[in-house]
Amino acid sequence: MELEKILKRKFNYSSFRFGQREIIQDVLEGHDVLAMLPTGGGKSICYQLPSYIMGGTSLIISPLLSLMEDQVQQLKKNGEKDVIALNSFLTFYEKQNAVKELRKYRFIFTSPEMLQSPLVITALKKCRISLFVVDEAHCISQWGHDFRPDYSKLGDIRRTLGNPPCLALTATATKQVIEDISTMLLLTKAKRHIYSVDRKNIAIVVKKTNSLDDKISTLLDRVQKLQGPGIIYFSSRLWAENIANYLLEKGIKNVAYYHGGMEQEHRMLIQQQFLSNQLEVICCTSAFGMGINKPNIRYVIHFHLPSQLESYLQEIGRAGRDGNKSIAILLYSPNDEEIPEQLIHYELPPTQSIRTILNSLNEKLKNNGNLHITRETEEEIINKAEVNENYWRFVKHQLKEFNLLDDHFFSEEIAIDEVTNNISRIIKQRMDLKSEKLLFMKKWLFSNLCRRENILRYFGEELLDKPAICCDICSEDFLTFETQIKQEANTTITDWREELGRILLKGE
Ligand code: ADP
């Protein structure tokens, strides 16, 4: 059957978006595929549609619980029953039941962490996995901005599952990251579909202010005037909360904050309210947004300077997924660049914390003979060493890499000095890399070159076709552009036929 017909029948879309068809065809021909489509480009269809044709089970590895839940909900809305998110949201019994019945699912969403469980792997081995999908695949690379150590084991997991065809998807990856994804996931023979990261419907603006106060009042002014909905990014939880409260005090309606320090249920609620247009503005940290499938976000404001262009591009890419005009504004006040510099320093454990963690491990080992690292022991170590959970996770990962910790089992005393030095060396390399990325970000910020052209150059691309309203360097006429955004938003009526079709499809 023609692919277009299946697209219409299953998803009620009339045509493929740029790149989708080519990716889907290669997947259907059984090739491994590495695809980069910009945020909002429609990556999900690239595995969902082939799954319906190929049968069997598609295993989708996704970095975030909220992202997984969102994808599951969308498939369910679309009438799919055989879909499950295998993650820590499930209770012990739910997980056991799910694992028993894994074979019946067409789509299994899971996290790299869950794939560390032998129980899950054994169950997956019994399924006919027709596609191994790695979503947000840049997380696999130590050069990628969301590097997640557990992602780096996916190559081995794929092998354990009998090397099913793999589809790696990402929205922002430099050439180096693409090579890393390819090596780690054993994609040497993969077909590559690398499309431009450029989003022409998003104007890119840097607004330099004179002081912090000036920046806050500029923010208020923009939020009052711009067409919403909008997202405002902050580099700290406290700032996100304070500015959300400030905006509410100033009479802006439907504002909320969102960050990783909130209870999971509270976060889900805020996300849901934003998706269903009950909220107009979200003040958040980078914890918000990955996989947010909201087509009509009209602006993304950065109140603080992001630490790298990859994150910046991914965050602004959440605007204008419907293809309509949108704007990204980065607010800058003097010395803002010091914040990401400091953050880089606090992200990974200092030598003293590594030592204390290792000492408490040795001490526990001495008392117990050998040590099974359960959730409880982890919490004890975190409390005893007075470190944050991320520091512990990082050290634990390194201990595994050095073969000092085997599947949560620890039996040999650690040579503290030697191991601390080895871990510190790795930290230094990662910090150097992060500092280098920050340097690019700063160069971009202070450069007089077209913002878009400069971003594309960083990703190894050339700007071939500049949009009429491009960036603050190329054009000053943003007031007209902002008015256009408003007009367009008010006159855009969703294609009612597609919308109606989707409603009817749900009832099938
Ligand atoms: P990405 O993961 O690349 O950011 P998604 O897969 O979430 O993007 O898709 C973004 C939006 O585009 C979704 O609302 C999706 O339903 C819609 N979409 C995807 N493909 C098409 C298509 N061919 N025609 C119309 N809308 C599409």
PDB file of N, CA, C and O in Angstrom, residues 258-297:
ATOM      1  N   TYR A 258       8.036  25.717  36.556  1.00  0.00           N
ATOM      2  CA  TYR A 258       8.276  24.280  36.403  1.00  0.00           C
ATOM      3  C   TYR A 258       9.777  24.032  36.527  1.00  0.00           C
ATOM      4  O   TYR A 258      10.573  24.684  35.855  1.00  0.00           O
ATOM      5  N   HIS A 259      10.144  23.116  37.428  1.00  0.00           N
ATOM      6  CA  HIS A 259      11.568  22.726  37.489  1.00  0.00           C
ATOM      7  C   HIS A 259      11.698  21.344  38.118  1.00  0.00           C
ATOM      8  O   HIS A 259      10.733  20.793  38.662  1.00  0.00           O
ATOM      9  N   GLY A 260      12.914  20.841  38.068  1.00  0.00           N
ATOM     10  CA  GLY A 260      13.165  19.469  38.513  1.00  0.00           C
ATOM     11  C   GLY A 260      12.998  19.263  40.015  1.00  0.00           C
ATOM     12  O   GLY A 260      12.949  18.118  40.477  1.00  0.00           O
ATOM     13  N   GLY A 261      12.897  20.353  40.783  1.00  0.00           N
ATOM     14  CA  GLY A 261      12.782  20.196  42.223  1.00  0.00           C
ATOM     15  C   GLY A 261      11.335  19.974  42.667  1.00  0.00           C
ATOM     16  O   GLY A 261      11.058  19.803  43.848  1.00  0.00           O
ATOM     17  N   MET A 262      10.413  19.992  41.717  1.00  0.00           N
ATOM     18  CA  MET A 262       9.005  19.829  42.094  1.00  0.00           C
ATOM     19  C   MET A 262       8.612  18.356  42.061  1.00  0.00           C
ATOM     20  O   MET A 262       9.242  17.564  41.374  1.00  0.00           O
ATOM     21  N   GLU A 263       7.578  18.028  42.817  1.00  0.00           N
ATOM     22  CA  GLU A 263       7.069  16.658  42.792  1.00  0.00           C
ATOM     23  C   GLU A 263       6.670  16.269  41.375  1.00  0.00           C
ATOM     24  O   GLU A 263       6.135  17.102  40.632  1.00  0.00           O
ATOM     25  N   GLN A 264       6.897  15.022  41.069  1.00  0.00           N
ATOM     26  CA  GLN A 264       6.585  14.525  39.722  1.00  0.00           C
ATOM     27  C   GLN A 264       5.142  14.847  39.303  1.00  0.00           C
ATOM     28  O   GLN A 264       4.894  15.326  38.208  1.00  0.00           O
ATOM     29  N   GLU A 265       4.192  14.606  40.248  1.00  0.00           N
ATOM     30  CA  GLU A 265       2.768  14.820  39.879  1.00  0.00           C
ATOM     31  C   GLU A 265       2.491  16.294  39.576  1.00  0.00           C
ATOM     32  O   GLU A 265       1.755  16.619  38.668  1.00  0.00           O
ATOM     33  N   HIS A 266       3.120  17.154  40.377  1.00  0.00           N
ATOM     34  CA  HIS A 266       2.927  18.588  40.185  1.00  0.00           C
ATOM     35  C   HIS A 266       3.464  19.007  38.817  1.00  0.00           C
ATOM     36  O   HIS A 266       2.838  19.757  38.070  1.00  0.00           O
ATOM     37  N   ARG A 267       4.618  18.447  38.474  1.00  0.00           N
ATOM     38  CA  ARG A 267       5.214  18.781  37.176  1.00  0.00           C
ATOM     39  C   ARG A 267       4.317  18.326  36.031  1.00  0.00           C
ATOM     40  O   ARG A 267       4.087  19.056  35.072  1.00  0.00           O
ATOM     41  N   MET A 268       3.800  17.094  36.183  1.00  0.00           N
ATOM     42  CA  MET A 268       2.939  16.565  35.117  1.00  0.00           C
ATOM     43  C   MET A 268       1.703  17.455  34.945  1.00  0.00           C
ATOM     44  O   MET A 268       1.236  17.685  33.843  1.00  0.00           O
ATOM     45  N   LEU A 269       1.187  17.924  36.091  1.00  0.00           N
ATOM     46  CA  LEU A 269      -0.014  18.754  36.056  1.00  0.00           C
ATOM     47  C   LEU A 269       0.257  20.058  35.293  1.00  0.00           C
ATOM     48  O   LEU A 269      -0.508  20.450  34.401  1.00  0.00           O
ATOM     49  N   ILE A 270       1.381  20.699  35.627  1.00  0.00           N
ATOM     50  CA  ILE A 270       1.718  21.971  34.967  1.00  0.00           C
ATOM     51  C   ILE A 270       1.891  21.739  33.465  1.00  0.00           C
ATOM     52  O   ILE A 270       1.369  22.489  32.632  1.00  0.00           O
ATOM     53  N   GLN A 271       2.616  20.678  33.139  1.00  0.00           N
ATOM     54  CA  GLN A 271       2.848  20.376  31.717  1.00  0.00           C
ATOM     55  C   GLN A 271       1.522  20.174  30.985  1.00  0.00           C
ATOM     56  O   GLN A 271       1.301  20.704  29.909  1.00  0.00           O
ATOM     57  N   GLN A 272       0.630  19.433  31.648  1.00  0.00           N
ATOM     58  CA  GLN A 272      -0.670  19.147  31.046  1.00  0.00           C
ATOM     59  C   GLN A 272      -1.474  20.428  30.850  1.00  0.00           C
ATOM     60  O   GLN A 272      -2.112  20.638  29.824  1.00  0.00           O
ATOM     61  N   GLN A 273      -1.436  21.298  31.868  1.00  0.00           N
ATOM     62  CA  GLN A 273      -2.192  22.557  31.778  1.00  0.00           C
ATOM     63  C   GLN A 273      -1.649  23.448  30.665  1.00  0.00           C
ATOM     64  O   GLN A 273      -2.395  24.136  29.984  1.00  0.00           O
ATOM     65  N   PHE A 274      -0.353  23.410  30.498  1.00  0.00           N
ATOM     66  CA  PHE A 274       0.255  24.209  29.423  1.00  0.00           C
ATOM     67  C   PHE A 274      -0.150  23.638  28.065  1.00  0.00           C
ATOM     68  O   PHE A 274      -0.528  24.364  27.153  1.00  0.00           O
ATOM     69  N   LEU A 275      -0.100  22.299  27.967  1.00  0.00           N
ATOM     70  CA  LEU A 275      -0.446  21.658  26.696  1.00  0.00           C
ATOM     71  C   LEU A 275      -1.898  21.933  26.315  1.00  0.00           C
ATOM     72  O   LEU A 275      -2.229  22.083  25.148  1.00  0.00           O
ATOM     73  N   SER A 276      -2.755  22.010  27.347  1.00  0.00           N
ATOM     74  CA  SER A 276      -4.168  22.201  27.019  1.00  0.00           C
ATOM     75  C   SER A 276      -4.588  23.670  27.081  1.00  0.00           C
ATOM     76  O   SER A 276      -5.767  23.985  27.264  1.00  0.00           O
ATOM     77  N   ASN A 277      -3.612  24.564  26.968  1.00  0.00           N
ATOM     78  CA  ASN A 277      -3.854  26.009  26.879  1.00  0.00           C
ATOM     79  C   ASN A 277      -4.479  26.635  28.115  1.00  0.00           C
ATOM     80  O   ASN A 277      -4.997  27.748  28.046  1.00  0.00           O
ATOM     81  N   GLN A 278      -4.417  25.938  29.254  1.00  0.00           N
ATOM     82  CA  GLN A 278      -4.912  26.586  30.478  1.00  0.00           C
ATOM     83  C   GLN A 278      -3.854  27.533  31.026  1.00  0.00           C
ATOM     84  O   GLN A 278      -4.151  28.427  31.787  1.00  0.00           O
ATOM     85  N   LEU A 279      -2.601  27.270  30.693  1.00  0.00           N
ATOM     86  CA  LEU A 279      -1.511  28.160  31.095  1.00  0.00           C
ATOM     87  C   LEU A 279      -0.959  28.842  29.859  1.00  0.00           C
ATOM     88  O   LEU A 279      -0.878  28.237  28.788  1.00  0.00           O
ATOM     89  N   GLU A 280      -0.535  30.097  30.043  1.00  0.00           N
ATOM     90  CA  GLU A 280      -0.069  30.868  28.892  1.00  0.00           C
ATOM     91  C   GLU A 280       1.462  31.029  28.919  1.00  0.00           C
ATOM     92  O   GLU A 280       2.114  31.042  27.879  1.00  0.00           O
ATOM     93  N   VAL A 281       2.007  31.120  30.129  1.00  0.00           N
ATOM     94  CA  VAL A 281       3.451  31.336  30.248  1.00  0.00           C
ATOM     95  C   VAL A 281       4.039  30.354  31.258  1.00  0.00           C
ATOM     96  O   VAL A 281       3.499  30.179  32.352  1.00  0.00           O
ATOM     97  N   ILE A 282       5.155  29.732  30.882  1.00  0.00           N
ATOM     98  CA  ILE A 282       5.845  28.832  31.804  1.00  0.00           C
ATOM     99  C   ILE A 282       7.229  29.397  32.090  1.00  0.00           C
ATOM    100  O   ILE A 282       7.994  29.668  31.160  1.00  0.00           O
ATOM    101  N   CYS A 283       7.522  29.603  33.378  1.00  0.00           N
ATOM    102  CA  CYS A 283       8.874  30.017  33.770  1.00  0.00           C
ATOM    103  C   CYS A 283       9.567  28.742  34.238  1.00  0.00           C
ATOM    104  O   CYS A 283       9.109  28.104  35.191  1.00  0.00           O
ATOM    105  N   CYS A 284      10.648  28.373  33.612  1.00  0.00           N
ATOM    106  CA  CYS A 284      11.171  27.031  33.902  1.00  0.00           C
ATOM    107  C   CYS A 284      12.680  26.954  33.770  1.00  0.00           C
ATOM    108  O   CYS A 284      13.329  27.858  33.255  1.00  0.00           O
ATOM    109  N   THR A 285      13.201  25.832  34.222  1.00  0.00           N
ATOM    110  CA  THR A 285      14.608  25.507  33.964  1.00  0.00           C
ATOM    111  C   THR A 285      14.632  24.578  32.758  1.00  0.00           C
ATOM    112  O   THR A 285      13.580  24.225  32.214  1.00  0.00           O
ATOM    113  N   SER A 286      15.824  24.130  32.412  1.00  0.00           N
ATOM    114  CA  SER A 286      15.933  23.283  31.216  1.00  0.00           C
ATOM    115  C   SER A 286      15.207  21.944  31.405  1.00  0.00           C
ATOM    116  O   SER A 286      15.078  21.178  30.452  1.00  0.00           O
ATOM    117  N   ALA A 287      14.734  21.679  32.642  1.00  0.00           N
ATOM    118  CA  ALA A 287      13.996  20.429  32.874  1.00  0.00           C
ATOM    119  C   ALA A 287      12.697  20.392  32.062  1.00  0.00           C
ATOM    120  O   ALA A 287      12.128  19.331  31.845  1.00  0.00           O
ATOM    121  N   PHE A 288      12.246  21.552  31.609  1.00  0.00           N
ATOM    122  CA  PHE A 288      10.968  21.597  30.888  1.00  0.00           C
ATOM    123  C   PHE A 288      11.187  21.630  29.381  1.00  0.00           C
ATOM    124  O   PHE A 288      12.053  22.350  28.889  1.00  0.00           O
ATOM    125  N   GLY A 289      10.418  20.853  28.702  1.00  0.00           N
ATOM    126  CA  GLY A 289      10.344  21.087  27.257  1.00  0.00           C
ATOM    127  C   GLY A 289      10.721  19.957  26.345  1.00  0.00           C
ATOM    128  O   GLY A 289      10.198  19.873  25.250  1.00  0.00           O
ATOM    129  N   MET A 290      11.628  19.073  26.770  1.00  0.00           N
ATOM    130  CA  MET A 290      12.033  18.043  25.824  1.00  0.00           C
ATOM    131  C   MET A 290      10.812  17.218  25.431  1.00  0.00           C
ATOM    132  O   MET A 290      10.104  16.705  26.294  1.00  0.00           O
ATOM    133  N   GLY A 291      10.553  17.154  24.156  1.00  0.00           N
ATOM    134  CA  GLY A 291       9.424  16.345  23.692  1.00  0.00           C
ATOM    135  C   GLY A 291       8.064  16.995  23.896  1.00  0.00           C
ATOM    136  O   GLY A 291       7.048  16.377  23.639  1.00  0.00           O
ATOM    137  N   ILE A 292       8.040  18.247  24.355  1.00  0.00           N
ATOM    138  CA  ILE A 292       6.747  18.920  24.515  1.00  0.00           C
ATOM    139  C   ILE A 292       6.159  19.134  23.123  1.00  0.00           C
ATOM    140  O   ILE A 292       6.734  19.827  22.296  1.00  0.00           O
ATOM    141  N   ASN A 293       5.020  18.516  22.933  1.00  0.00           N
ATOM    142  CA  ASN A 293       4.449  18.564  21.602  1.00  0.00           C
ATOM    143  C   ASN A 293       3.318  19.589  21.545  1.00  0.00           C
ATOM    144  O   ASN A 293       2.163  19.249  21.449  1.00  0.00           O
ATOM    145  N   LYS A 294       3.715  20.845  21.699  1.00  0.00           N
ATOM    146  CA  LYS A 294       2.718  21.908  21.657  1.00  0.00           C
ATOM    147  C   LYS A 294       3.015  22.759  20.430  1.00  0.00           C
ATOM    148  O   LYS A 294       4.071  23.393  20.356  1.00  0.00           O
ATOM    149  N   PRO A 295       2.127  22.729  19.458  1.00  0.00           N
ATOM    150  CA  PRO A 295       2.474  23.350  18.175  1.00  0.00           C
ATOM    151  C   PRO A 295       2.511  24.877  18.188  1.00  0.00           C
ATOM    152  O   PRO A 295       3.225  25.474  17.411  1.00  0.00           O
ATOM    153  N   ASN A 296       1.743  25.511  19.111  1.00  0.00           N
ATOM    154  CA  ASN A 296       1.539  26.958  18.936  1.00  0.00           C
ATOM    155  C   ASN A 296       2.332  27.827  19.908  1.00  0.00           C
ATOM    156  O   ASN A 296       1.902  28.929  20.240  1.00  0.00           O
ATOM    157  N   ILE A 297       3.470  27.370  20.377  1.00  0.00           N
ATOM    158  CA  ILE A 297       4.280  28.232  21.249  1.00  0.00           C
ATOM    159  C   ILE A 297       4.863  29.353  20.387  1.00  0.00           C
ATOM    160  O   ILE A 297       5.519  29.093  19.383  1.00  0.00           O
TER     161      ILE A 297
END
